[in-house]
PDB file of C-alpha atoms and ligand atoms in Angstrom:
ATOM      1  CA  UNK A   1     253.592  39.800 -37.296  1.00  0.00           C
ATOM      2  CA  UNK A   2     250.416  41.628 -38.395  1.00  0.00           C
ATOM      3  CA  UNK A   3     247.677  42.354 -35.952  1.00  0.00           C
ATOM      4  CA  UNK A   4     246.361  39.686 -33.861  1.00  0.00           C
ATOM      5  CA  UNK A   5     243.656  37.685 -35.766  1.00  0.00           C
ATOM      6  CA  UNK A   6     239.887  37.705 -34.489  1.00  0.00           C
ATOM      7  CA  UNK A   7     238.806  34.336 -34.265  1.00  0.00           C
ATOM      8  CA  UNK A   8     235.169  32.854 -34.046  1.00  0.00           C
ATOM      9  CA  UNK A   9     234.007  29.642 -33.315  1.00  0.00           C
ATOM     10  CA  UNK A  10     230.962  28.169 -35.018  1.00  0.00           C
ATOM     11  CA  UNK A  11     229.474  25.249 -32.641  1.00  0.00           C
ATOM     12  CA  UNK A  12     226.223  23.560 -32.532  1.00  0.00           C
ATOM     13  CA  UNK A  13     226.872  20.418 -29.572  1.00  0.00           C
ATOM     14  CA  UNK A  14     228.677  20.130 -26.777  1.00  0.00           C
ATOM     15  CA  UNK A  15     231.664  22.239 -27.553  1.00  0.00           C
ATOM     16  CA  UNK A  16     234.889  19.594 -26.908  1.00  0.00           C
ATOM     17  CA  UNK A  17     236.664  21.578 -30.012  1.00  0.00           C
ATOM     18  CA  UNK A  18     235.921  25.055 -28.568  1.00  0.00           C
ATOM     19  CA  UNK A  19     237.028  23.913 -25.094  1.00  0.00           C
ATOM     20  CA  UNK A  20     240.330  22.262 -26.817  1.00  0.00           C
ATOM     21  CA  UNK A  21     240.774  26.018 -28.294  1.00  0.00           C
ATOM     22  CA  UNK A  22     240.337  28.296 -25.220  1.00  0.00           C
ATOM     23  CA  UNK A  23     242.716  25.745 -23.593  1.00  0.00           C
ATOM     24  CA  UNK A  24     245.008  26.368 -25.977  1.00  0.00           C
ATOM     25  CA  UNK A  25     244.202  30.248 -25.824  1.00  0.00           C
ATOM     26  CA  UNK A  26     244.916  29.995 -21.996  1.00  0.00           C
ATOM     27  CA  UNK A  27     247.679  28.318 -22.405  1.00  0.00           C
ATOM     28  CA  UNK A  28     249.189  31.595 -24.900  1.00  0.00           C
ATOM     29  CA  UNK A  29     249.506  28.588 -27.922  1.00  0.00           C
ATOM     30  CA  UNK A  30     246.714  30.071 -30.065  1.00  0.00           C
ATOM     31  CA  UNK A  31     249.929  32.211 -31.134  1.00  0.00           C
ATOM     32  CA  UNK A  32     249.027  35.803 -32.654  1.00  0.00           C
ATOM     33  CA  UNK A  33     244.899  34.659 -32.654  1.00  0.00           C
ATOM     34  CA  UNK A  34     242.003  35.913 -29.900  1.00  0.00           C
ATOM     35  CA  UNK A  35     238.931  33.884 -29.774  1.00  0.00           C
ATOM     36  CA  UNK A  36     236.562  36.795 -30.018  1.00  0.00           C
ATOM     37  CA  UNK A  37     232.854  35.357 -30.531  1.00  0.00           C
ATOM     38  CA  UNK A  38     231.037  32.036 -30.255  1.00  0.00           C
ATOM     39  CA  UNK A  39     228.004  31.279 -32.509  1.00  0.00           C
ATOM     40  CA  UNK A  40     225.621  28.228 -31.716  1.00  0.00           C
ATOM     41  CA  UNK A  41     223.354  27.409 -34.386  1.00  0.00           C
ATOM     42  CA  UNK A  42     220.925  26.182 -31.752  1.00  0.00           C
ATOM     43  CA  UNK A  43     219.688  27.990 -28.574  1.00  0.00           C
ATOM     44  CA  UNK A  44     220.721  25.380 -25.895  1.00  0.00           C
ATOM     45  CA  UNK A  45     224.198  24.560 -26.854  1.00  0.00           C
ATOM     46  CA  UNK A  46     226.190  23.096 -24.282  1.00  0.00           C
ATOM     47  CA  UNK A  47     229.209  25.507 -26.418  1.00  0.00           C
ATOM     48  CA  UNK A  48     227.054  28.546 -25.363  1.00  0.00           C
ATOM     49  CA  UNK A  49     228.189  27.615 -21.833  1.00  0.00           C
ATOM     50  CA  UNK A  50     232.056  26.585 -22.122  1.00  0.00           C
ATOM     51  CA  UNK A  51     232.238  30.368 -23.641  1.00  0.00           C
ATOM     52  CA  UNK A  52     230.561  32.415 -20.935  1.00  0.00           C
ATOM     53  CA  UNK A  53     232.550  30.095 -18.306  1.00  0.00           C
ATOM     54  CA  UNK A  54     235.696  31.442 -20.389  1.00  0.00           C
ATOM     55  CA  UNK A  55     234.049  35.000 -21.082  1.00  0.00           C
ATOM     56  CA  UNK A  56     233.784  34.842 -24.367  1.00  0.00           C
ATOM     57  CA  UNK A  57     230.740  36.374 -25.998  1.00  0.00           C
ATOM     58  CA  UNK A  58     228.248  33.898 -27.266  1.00  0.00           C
ATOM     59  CA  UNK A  59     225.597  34.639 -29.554  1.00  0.00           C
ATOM     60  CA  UNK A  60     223.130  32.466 -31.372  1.00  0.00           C
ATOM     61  CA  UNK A  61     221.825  32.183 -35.689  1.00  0.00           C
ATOM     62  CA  UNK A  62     219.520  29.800 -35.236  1.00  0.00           C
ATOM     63  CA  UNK A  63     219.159  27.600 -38.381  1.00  0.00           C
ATOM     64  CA  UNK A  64     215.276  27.496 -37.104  1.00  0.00           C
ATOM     65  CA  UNK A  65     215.012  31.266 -37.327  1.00  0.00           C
ATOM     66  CA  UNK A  66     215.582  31.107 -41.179  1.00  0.00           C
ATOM     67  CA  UNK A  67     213.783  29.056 -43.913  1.00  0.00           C
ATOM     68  CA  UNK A  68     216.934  28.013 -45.808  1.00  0.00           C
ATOM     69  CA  UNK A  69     220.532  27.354 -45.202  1.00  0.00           C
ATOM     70  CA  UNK A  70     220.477  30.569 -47.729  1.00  0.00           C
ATOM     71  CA  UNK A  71     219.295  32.908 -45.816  1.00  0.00           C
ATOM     72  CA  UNK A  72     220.738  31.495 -42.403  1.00  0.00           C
ATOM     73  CA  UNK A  73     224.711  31.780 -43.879  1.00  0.00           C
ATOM     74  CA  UNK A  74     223.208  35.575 -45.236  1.00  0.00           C
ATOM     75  CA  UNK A  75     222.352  36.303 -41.087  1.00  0.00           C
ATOM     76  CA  UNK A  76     225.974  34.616 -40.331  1.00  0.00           C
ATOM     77  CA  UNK A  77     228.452  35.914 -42.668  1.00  0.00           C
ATOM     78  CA  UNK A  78     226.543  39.507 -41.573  1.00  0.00           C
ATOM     79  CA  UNK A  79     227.368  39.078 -38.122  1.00  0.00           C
ATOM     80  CA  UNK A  80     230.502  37.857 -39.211  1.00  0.00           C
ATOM     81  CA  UNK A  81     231.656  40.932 -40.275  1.00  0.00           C
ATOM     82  CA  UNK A  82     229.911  43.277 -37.585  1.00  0.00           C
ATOM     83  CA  UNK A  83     232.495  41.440 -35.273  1.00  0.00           C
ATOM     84  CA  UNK A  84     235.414  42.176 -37.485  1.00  0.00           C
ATOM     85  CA  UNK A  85     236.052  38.608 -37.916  1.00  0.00           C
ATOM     86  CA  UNK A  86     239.581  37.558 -39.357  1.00  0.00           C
ATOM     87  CA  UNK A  87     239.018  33.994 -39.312  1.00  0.00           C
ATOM     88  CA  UNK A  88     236.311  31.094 -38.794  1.00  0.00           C
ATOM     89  CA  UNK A  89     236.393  27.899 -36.637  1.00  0.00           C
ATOM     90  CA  UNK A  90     234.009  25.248 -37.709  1.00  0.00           C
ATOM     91  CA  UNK A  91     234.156  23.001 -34.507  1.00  0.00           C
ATOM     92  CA  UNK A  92     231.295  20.994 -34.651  1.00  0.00           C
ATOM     93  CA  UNK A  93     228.892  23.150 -36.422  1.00  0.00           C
ATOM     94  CA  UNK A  94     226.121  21.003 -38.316  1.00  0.00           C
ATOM     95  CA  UNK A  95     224.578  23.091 -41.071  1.00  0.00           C
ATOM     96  CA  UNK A  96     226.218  22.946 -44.125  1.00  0.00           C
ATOM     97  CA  UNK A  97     226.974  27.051 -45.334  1.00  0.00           C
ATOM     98  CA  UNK A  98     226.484  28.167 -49.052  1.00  0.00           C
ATOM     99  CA  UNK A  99     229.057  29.715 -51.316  1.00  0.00           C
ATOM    100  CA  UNK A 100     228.285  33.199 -49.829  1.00  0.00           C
ATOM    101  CA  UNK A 101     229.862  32.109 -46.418  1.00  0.00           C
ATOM    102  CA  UNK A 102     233.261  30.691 -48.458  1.00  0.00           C
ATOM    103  CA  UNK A 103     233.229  34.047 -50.775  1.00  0.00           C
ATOM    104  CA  UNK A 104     233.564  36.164 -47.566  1.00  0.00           C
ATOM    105  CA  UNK A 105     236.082  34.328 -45.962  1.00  0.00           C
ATOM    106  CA  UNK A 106     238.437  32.640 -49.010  1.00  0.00           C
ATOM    107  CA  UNK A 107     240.714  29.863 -47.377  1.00  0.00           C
ATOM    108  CA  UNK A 108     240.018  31.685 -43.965  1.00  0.00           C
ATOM    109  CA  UNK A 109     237.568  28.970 -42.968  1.00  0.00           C
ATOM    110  CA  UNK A 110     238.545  26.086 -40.768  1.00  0.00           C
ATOM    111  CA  UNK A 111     236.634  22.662 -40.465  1.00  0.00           C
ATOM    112  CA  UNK A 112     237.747  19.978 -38.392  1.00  0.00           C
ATOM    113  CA  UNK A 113     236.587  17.056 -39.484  1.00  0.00           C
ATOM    114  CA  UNK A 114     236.836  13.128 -37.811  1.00  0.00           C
ATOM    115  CA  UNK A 115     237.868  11.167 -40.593  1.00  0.00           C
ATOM    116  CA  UNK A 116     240.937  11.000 -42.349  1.00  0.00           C
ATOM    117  CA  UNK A 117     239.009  12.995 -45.574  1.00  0.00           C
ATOM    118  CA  UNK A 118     238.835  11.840 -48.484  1.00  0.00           C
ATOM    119  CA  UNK A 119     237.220   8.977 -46.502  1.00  0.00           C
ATOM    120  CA  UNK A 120     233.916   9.142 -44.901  1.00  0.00           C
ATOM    121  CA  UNK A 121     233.270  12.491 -45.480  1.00  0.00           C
ATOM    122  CA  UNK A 122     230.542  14.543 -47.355  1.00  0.00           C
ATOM    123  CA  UNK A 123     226.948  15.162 -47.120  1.00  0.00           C
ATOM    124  CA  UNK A 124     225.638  12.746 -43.908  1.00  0.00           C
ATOM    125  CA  UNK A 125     228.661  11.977 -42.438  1.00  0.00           C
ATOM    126  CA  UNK A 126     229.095  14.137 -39.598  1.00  0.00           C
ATOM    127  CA  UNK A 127     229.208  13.224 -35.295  1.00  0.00           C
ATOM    128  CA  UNK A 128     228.406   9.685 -34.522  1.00  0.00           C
ATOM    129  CA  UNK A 129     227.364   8.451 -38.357  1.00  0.00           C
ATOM    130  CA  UNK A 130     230.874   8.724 -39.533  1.00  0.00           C
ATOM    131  CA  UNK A 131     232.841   6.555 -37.216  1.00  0.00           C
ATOM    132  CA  UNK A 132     229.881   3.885 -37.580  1.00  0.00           C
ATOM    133  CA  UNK A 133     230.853   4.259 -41.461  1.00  0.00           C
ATOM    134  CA  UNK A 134     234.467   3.534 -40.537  1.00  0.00           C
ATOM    135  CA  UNK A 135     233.674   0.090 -38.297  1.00  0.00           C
ATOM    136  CA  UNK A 136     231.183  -0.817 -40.732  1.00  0.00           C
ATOM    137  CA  UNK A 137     234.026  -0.435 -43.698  1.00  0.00           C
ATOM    138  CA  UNK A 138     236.523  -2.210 -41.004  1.00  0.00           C
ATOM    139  CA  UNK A 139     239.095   0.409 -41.294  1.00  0.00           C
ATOM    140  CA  UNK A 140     242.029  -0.296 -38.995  1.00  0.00           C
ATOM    141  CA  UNK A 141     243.332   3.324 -38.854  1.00  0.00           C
ATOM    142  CA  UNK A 142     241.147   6.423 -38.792  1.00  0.00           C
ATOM    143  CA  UNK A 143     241.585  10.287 -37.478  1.00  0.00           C
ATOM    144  CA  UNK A 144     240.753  13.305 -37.835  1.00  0.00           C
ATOM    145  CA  UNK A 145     241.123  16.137 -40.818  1.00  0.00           C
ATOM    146  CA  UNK A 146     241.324  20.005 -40.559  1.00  0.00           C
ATOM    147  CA  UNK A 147     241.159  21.863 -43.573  1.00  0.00           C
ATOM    148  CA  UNK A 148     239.806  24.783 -45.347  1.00  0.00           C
ATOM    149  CA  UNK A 149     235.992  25.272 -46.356  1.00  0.00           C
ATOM    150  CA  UNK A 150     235.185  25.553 -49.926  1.00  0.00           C
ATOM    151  CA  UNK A 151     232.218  25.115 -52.154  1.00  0.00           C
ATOM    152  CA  UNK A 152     232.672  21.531 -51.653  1.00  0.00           C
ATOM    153  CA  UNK A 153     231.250  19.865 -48.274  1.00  0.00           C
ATOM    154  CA  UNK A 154     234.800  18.310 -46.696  1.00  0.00           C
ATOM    155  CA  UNK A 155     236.111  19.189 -49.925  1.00  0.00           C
ATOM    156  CA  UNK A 156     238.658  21.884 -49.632  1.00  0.00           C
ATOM    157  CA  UNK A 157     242.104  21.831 -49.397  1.00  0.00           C
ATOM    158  CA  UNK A 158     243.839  19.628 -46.399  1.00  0.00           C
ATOM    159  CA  UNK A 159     245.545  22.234 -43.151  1.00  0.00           C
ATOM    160  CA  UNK A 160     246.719  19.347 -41.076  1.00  0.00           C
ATOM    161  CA  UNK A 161     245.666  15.113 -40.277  1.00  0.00           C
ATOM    162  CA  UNK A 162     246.262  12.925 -37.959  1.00  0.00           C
ATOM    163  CA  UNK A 163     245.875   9.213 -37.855  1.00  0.00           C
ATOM    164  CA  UNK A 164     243.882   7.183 -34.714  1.00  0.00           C
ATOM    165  CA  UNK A 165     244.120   3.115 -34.908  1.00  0.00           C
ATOM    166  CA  UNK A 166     240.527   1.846 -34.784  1.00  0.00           C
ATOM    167  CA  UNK A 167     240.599  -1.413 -32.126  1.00  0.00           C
ATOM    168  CA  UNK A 168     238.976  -4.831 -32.530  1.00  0.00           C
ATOM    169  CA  UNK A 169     236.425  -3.811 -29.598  1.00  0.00           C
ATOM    170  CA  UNK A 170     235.501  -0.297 -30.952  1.00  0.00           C
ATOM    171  CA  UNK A 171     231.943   0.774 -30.850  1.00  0.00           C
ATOM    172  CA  UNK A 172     230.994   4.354 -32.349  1.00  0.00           C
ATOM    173  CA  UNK A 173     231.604   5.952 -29.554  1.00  0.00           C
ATOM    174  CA  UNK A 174     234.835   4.816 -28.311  1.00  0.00           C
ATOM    175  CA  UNK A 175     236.350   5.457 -31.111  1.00  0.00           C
ATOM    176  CA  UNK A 176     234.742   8.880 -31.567  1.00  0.00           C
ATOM    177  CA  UNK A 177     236.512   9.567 -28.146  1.00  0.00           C
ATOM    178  CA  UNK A 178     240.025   8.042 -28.917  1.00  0.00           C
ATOM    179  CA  UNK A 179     239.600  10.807 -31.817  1.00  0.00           C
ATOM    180  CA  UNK A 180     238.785  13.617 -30.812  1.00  0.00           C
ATOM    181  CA  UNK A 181     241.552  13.183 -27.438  1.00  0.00           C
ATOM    182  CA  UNK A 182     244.141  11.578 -29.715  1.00  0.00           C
ATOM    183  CA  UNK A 183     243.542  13.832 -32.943  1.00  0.00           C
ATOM    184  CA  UNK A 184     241.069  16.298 -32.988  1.00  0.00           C
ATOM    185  CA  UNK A 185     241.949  18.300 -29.956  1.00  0.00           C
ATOM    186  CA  UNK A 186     245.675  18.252 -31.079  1.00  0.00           C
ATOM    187  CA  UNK A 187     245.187  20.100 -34.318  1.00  0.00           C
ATOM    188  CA  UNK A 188     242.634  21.730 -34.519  1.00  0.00           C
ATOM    189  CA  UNK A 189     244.333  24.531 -31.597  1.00  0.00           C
ATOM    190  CA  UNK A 190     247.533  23.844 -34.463  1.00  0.00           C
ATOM    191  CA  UNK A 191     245.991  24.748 -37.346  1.00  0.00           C
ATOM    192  CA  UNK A 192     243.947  27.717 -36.083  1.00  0.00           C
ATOM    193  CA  UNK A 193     247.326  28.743 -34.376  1.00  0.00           C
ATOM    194  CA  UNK A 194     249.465  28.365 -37.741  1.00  0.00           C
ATOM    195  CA  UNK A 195     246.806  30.440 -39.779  1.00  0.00           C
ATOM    196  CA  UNK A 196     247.143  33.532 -37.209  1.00  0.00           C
ATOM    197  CA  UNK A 197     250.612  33.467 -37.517  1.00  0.00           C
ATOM    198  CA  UNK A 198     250.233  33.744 -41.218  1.00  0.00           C
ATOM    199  CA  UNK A 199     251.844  30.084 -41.753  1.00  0.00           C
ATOM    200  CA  UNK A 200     249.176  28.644 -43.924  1.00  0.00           C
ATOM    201  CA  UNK A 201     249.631  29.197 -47.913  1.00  0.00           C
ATOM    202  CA  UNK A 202     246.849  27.285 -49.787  1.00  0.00           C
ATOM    203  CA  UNK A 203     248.504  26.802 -53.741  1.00  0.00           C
ATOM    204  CA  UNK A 204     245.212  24.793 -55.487  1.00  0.00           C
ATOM    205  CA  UNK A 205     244.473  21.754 -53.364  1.00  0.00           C
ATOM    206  CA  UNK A 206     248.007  21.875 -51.015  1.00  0.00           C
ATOM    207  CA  UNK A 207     248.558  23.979 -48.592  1.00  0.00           C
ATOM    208  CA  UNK A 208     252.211  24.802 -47.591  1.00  0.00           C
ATOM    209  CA  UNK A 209     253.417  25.031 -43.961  1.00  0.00           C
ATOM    210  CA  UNK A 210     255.684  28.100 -43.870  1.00  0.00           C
ATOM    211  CA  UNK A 211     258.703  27.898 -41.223  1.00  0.00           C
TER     212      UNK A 211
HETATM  213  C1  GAR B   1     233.443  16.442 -33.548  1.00  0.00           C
HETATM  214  O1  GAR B   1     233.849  15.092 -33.565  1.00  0.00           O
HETATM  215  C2  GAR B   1     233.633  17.063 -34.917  1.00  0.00           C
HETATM  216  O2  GAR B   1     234.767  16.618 -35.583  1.00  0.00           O
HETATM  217  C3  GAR B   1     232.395  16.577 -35.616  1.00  0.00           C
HETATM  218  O3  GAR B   1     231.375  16.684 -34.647  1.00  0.00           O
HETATM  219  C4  GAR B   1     231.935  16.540 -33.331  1.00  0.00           C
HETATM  220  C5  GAR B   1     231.551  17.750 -32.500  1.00  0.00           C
HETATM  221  O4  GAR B   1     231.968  17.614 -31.165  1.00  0.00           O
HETATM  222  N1  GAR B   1     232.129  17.362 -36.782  1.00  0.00           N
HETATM  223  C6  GAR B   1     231.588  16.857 -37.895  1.00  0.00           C
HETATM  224  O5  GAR B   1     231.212  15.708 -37.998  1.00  0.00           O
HETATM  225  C7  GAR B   1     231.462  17.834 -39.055  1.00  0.00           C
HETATM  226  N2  GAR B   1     231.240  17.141 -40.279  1.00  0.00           N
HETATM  227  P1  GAR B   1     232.156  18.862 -30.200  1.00  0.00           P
HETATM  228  O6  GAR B   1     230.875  19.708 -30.255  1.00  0.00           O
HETATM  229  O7  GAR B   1     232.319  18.235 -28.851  1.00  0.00           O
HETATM  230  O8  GAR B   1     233.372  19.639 -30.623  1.00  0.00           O
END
């Protein structure tokens, strides 16, 4: 297997994802992949402090700092690369990165996303807002989607899903909890585990599992 993979983890919340991956990490099933930075887009993340519990760097690009998403994915993808960087994490992280951020990382961007995309996804849905979308709609089975980041906000080709039933007593937030435990959590560690074993083989919009 080629060397192990640098990983880092884009957050701006609380951090479930990240924690999901260095529980993974300690557990050795991030196979081949080292969770080497953690970048909060905001100063007080509650991520900032899940890393230095697990001693992982932390660092903040405050989307404040910068006038434009522009300018703040410029700061980013230059850090990025300062780190040595093989692949990034999405987990969370609410600012939406331009096409310079997807040209220096090509199909080595992962997003997880709670919705089984191409449903309530895109510009607005994101945290809470999407699984109110899904009770509104009255879906009876929703999840949670990792794939790669393209130009295209939720838009790029599909890693990995996994399907949640949505109950007759569901508010937003119960359900955004029977996610992330049932689906999120499960695999996102899988996919970010599959790509640093060099597993993942995007071919246009599928990507191909390798044994
Ligand atoms: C997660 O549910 C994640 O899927 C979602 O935000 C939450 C972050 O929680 N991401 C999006 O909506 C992106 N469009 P966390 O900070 O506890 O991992």
């Amino acid at each position: 297997m080629s060397a192990v993979k640098r990983i880092a983890v884009l957050v701006s919340g609380g951090g479930t994802n990240l924690q999901a991956l260095i529980d993974a990490q300690n557990r050795g099933e991030l196979v081949n992949g080292e969770i080497a930075a953690v970048i909060a887009s905001k100063p007080g993340a509650y991520a900032l402090e899940r890393a230095a519990k697990a001693g992982i760097p932390g660092y903040v690009v405050a989307r404040k700092d910068y006038p434009n998403n522009q300018a703040m994915t410029t700061a980013l993808v230059d850090k990025l690369k300062r780190l040595d960087i093989d692949l990034v994490v999405l987990a969370g992280f609410m600012v939406i990165l331009t096409e310079a951020m997807v040209k220096a990382y090509p199909n080595a961007i992962l997003n997880v996303h709670p919705a089984l995309i191409p449903s309530f996804c895109g510009e607005g849905y994101y945290g809470l807002h999407v699984h109110e979308k899904a009770l509104e709609y009255g879906v009876k089975v929703s999840g949670a989607t990792v794939h790669f980041v393209s130009e295209e906000c939720d838009g790029g080709p599909i890693v990995l899903q996994k399907a949640v039933e949505v109950r007759a007593d569901d508010t937003p937030e119960t359900l955004q909890r029977r996610i992330m435990e049932q689906a999120e959590w499960v695999i996102l560690p899988q996919a970010v585990s599959l790509f640093c074993q060099g597993r993942l083989r995007a071919e246009g919009r599928t990507v191909h599992i390798l044994p």
